[in-house]
PDB file of C-alpha atoms in Angstrom:
ATOM      1  CA  MET A   1      47.802  23.968   8.207  1.00 89.00           C
ATOM      2  CA  LYS A   2      44.102  23.403   7.849  1.00 92.00           C
ATOM      3  CA  LEU A   3      41.218  24.685   5.801  1.00 93.00           C
ATOM      4  CA  SER A   4      39.594  27.634   7.537  1.00 95.00           C
ATOM      5  CA  ARG A   5      36.232  26.877   9.073  1.00 93.00           C
ATOM      6  CA  PHE A   6      34.921  29.890   7.147  1.00 95.00           C
ATOM      7  CA  THR A   7      36.010  28.631   3.716  1.00 96.00           C
ATOM      8  CA  THR A   8      33.611  27.139   1.220  1.00 96.00           C
ATOM      9  CA  ASP A   9      34.153  25.755  -2.275  1.00 95.00           C
ATOM     10  CA  ILE A  10      31.784  27.259  -4.845  1.00 96.00           C
ATOM     11  CA  GLU A  11      31.287  26.165  -8.431  1.00 95.00           C
ATOM     12  CA  LEU A  12      31.319  29.258 -10.649  1.00 96.00           C
ATOM     13  CA  ASP A  13      30.728  27.582 -13.998  1.00 95.00           C
ATOM     14  CA  ARG A  14      31.681  24.428 -15.891  1.00 93.00           C
ATOM     15  CA  GLU A  15      35.338  25.452 -15.985  1.00 94.00           C
ATOM     16  CA  LYS A  16      36.009  27.241 -12.682  1.00 95.00           C
ATOM     17  CA  ASN A  17      35.565  26.875  -8.943  1.00 95.00           C
ATOM     18  CA  MET A  18      36.276  29.319  -6.146  1.00 96.00           C
ATOM     19  CA  LEU A  19      37.411  28.880  -2.561  1.00 97.00           C
ATOM     20  CA  TYR A  20      35.803  31.708  -0.611  1.00 98.00           C
ATOM     21  CA  ASN A  21      36.464  32.673   2.991  1.00 96.00           C
ATOM     22  CA  THR A  22      33.413  34.415   4.415  1.00 95.00           C
ATOM     23  CA  ALA A  23      35.349  35.936   7.338  1.00 92.00           C
ATOM     24  CA  SER A  24      38.241  37.460   5.387  1.00 92.00           C
ATOM     25  CA  ARG A  25      36.092  38.031   2.276  1.00 96.00           C
ATOM     26  CA  GLN A  26      38.969  36.721   0.194  1.00 96.00           C
ATOM     27  CA  TYR A  27      38.714  34.204  -2.629  1.00 97.00           C
ATOM     28  CA  TYR A  28      40.857  31.959  -4.789  1.00 97.00           C
ATOM     29  CA  VAL A  29      39.555  31.041  -8.249  1.00 96.00           C
ATOM     30  CA  TYR A  30      40.925  27.902  -9.880  1.00 95.00           C
ATOM     31  CA  SER A  31      40.193  26.000 -13.056  1.00 94.00           C
ATOM     32  CA  LYS A  32      38.669  22.563 -12.846  1.00 87.00           C
ATOM     33  CA  VAL A  33      41.756  21.303 -14.684  1.00 86.00           C
ATOM     34  CA  LYS A  34      43.813  22.535 -11.716  1.00 83.00           C
ATOM     35  CA  GLY A  35      41.129  21.346  -9.312  1.00 83.00           C
ATOM     36  CA  ASN A  36      42.732  17.991  -8.576  1.00 84.00           C
ATOM     37  CA  THR A  37      45.929  19.717  -7.473  1.00 87.00           C
ATOM     38  CA  VAL A  38      44.033  22.142  -5.224  1.00 91.00           C
ATOM     39  CA  GLN A  39      41.823  19.422  -3.699  1.00 89.00           C
ATOM     40  CA  ASN A  40      44.819  17.134  -3.069  1.00 89.00           C
ATOM     41  CA  LEU A  41      46.614  20.006  -1.333  1.00 90.00           C
ATOM     42  CA  LEU A  42      43.619  20.660   0.895  1.00 90.00           C
ATOM     43  CA  LYS A  43      43.385  16.971   1.846  1.00 89.00           C
ATOM     44  CA  ASN A  44      47.131  16.636   2.501  1.00 87.00           C
ATOM     45  CA  MET A  45      48.040  20.049   3.889  1.00 85.00           C
ATOM     46  CA  ASN A  46      50.741  18.800   6.227  1.00 85.00           C
ATOM     47  CA  SER A  47      52.524  16.386   3.920  1.00 81.00           C
ATOM     48  CA  GLY A  48      55.678  18.524   4.031  1.00 82.00           C
ATOM     49  CA  VAL A  49      56.615  17.748   0.431  1.00 84.00           C
ATOM     50  CA  TYR A  50      55.423  20.237  -2.188  1.00 88.00           C
ATOM     51  CA  ASP A  51      56.466  21.152  -5.702  1.00 87.00           C
ATOM     52  CA  LYS A  52      56.955  24.739  -6.878  1.00 90.00           C
ATOM     53  CA  ASP A  53      53.361  25.146  -8.126  1.00 88.00           C
ATOM     54  CA  GLU A  54      51.916  23.762  -4.892  1.00 89.00           C
ATOM     55  CA  ILE A  55      54.025  26.146  -2.817  1.00 91.00           C
ATOM     56  CA  GLY A  56      52.646  29.078  -4.814  1.00 92.00           C
ATOM     57  CA  ILE A  57      49.076  27.904  -4.234  1.00 92.00           C
ATOM     58  CA  ILE A  58      49.668  27.396  -0.499  1.00 93.00           C
ATOM     59  CA  GLU A  59      51.207  30.874  -0.150  1.00 94.00           C
ATOM     60  CA  GLU A  60      48.189  32.411  -1.863  1.00 95.00           C
ATOM     61  CA  LEU A  61      45.710  30.444   0.274  1.00 96.00           C
ATOM     62  CA  LEU A  62      47.519  31.423   3.477  1.00 95.00           C
ATOM     63  CA  LYS A  63      47.641  35.102   2.484  1.00 96.00           C
ATOM     64  CA  LYS A  64      43.892  35.091   1.880  1.00 96.00           C
ATOM     65  CA  LYS A  65      43.204  33.103   5.101  1.00 94.00           C
ATOM     66  CA  ILE A  66      41.558  30.329   3.131  1.00 95.00           C
ATOM     67  CA  VAL A  67      43.900  28.008   5.005  1.00 95.00           C
ATOM     68  CA  VAL A  68      45.240  28.785   8.468  1.00 93.00           C
ATOM     69  CA  ALA A  69      47.747  27.380  10.944  1.00 90.00           C
ATOM     70  CA  ASP A  70      46.587  24.281  12.839  1.00 88.00           C
ATOM     71  CA  GLU A  71      46.677  26.161  16.143  1.00 88.00           C
ATOM     72  CA  ALA A  72      44.786  29.218  14.840  1.00 85.00           C
ATOM     73  CA  ASP A  73      41.816  30.287  16.930  1.00 80.00           C
ATOM     74  CA  GLU A  74      39.595  31.608  14.167  1.00 82.00           C
ATOM     75  CA  ILE A  75      37.034  33.044  16.550  1.00 78.00           C
ATOM     76  CA  ILE A  76      39.581  35.539  17.900  1.00 59.00           C
ATOM     77  CA  ASP A  77      41.590  36.110  14.676  1.00 49.00           C
TER      78      ASP A  77
END
């Protein structure tokens, strides 16, 4: 998995950030408290070892196309 080339991280306020995919127009809002978990997931997408909370986050990010398969051709998709 990899971060979509169309995804950007936007600071909403002092407590929340949002990952927004401009192609799918989908977003994922997360608290800055949870931010370390989200950022670590994005940096280590293919670690293969995830806890229950991380699996839930990954499923949500995949559904919203914020992250995509490594072989995804985002120009066609």
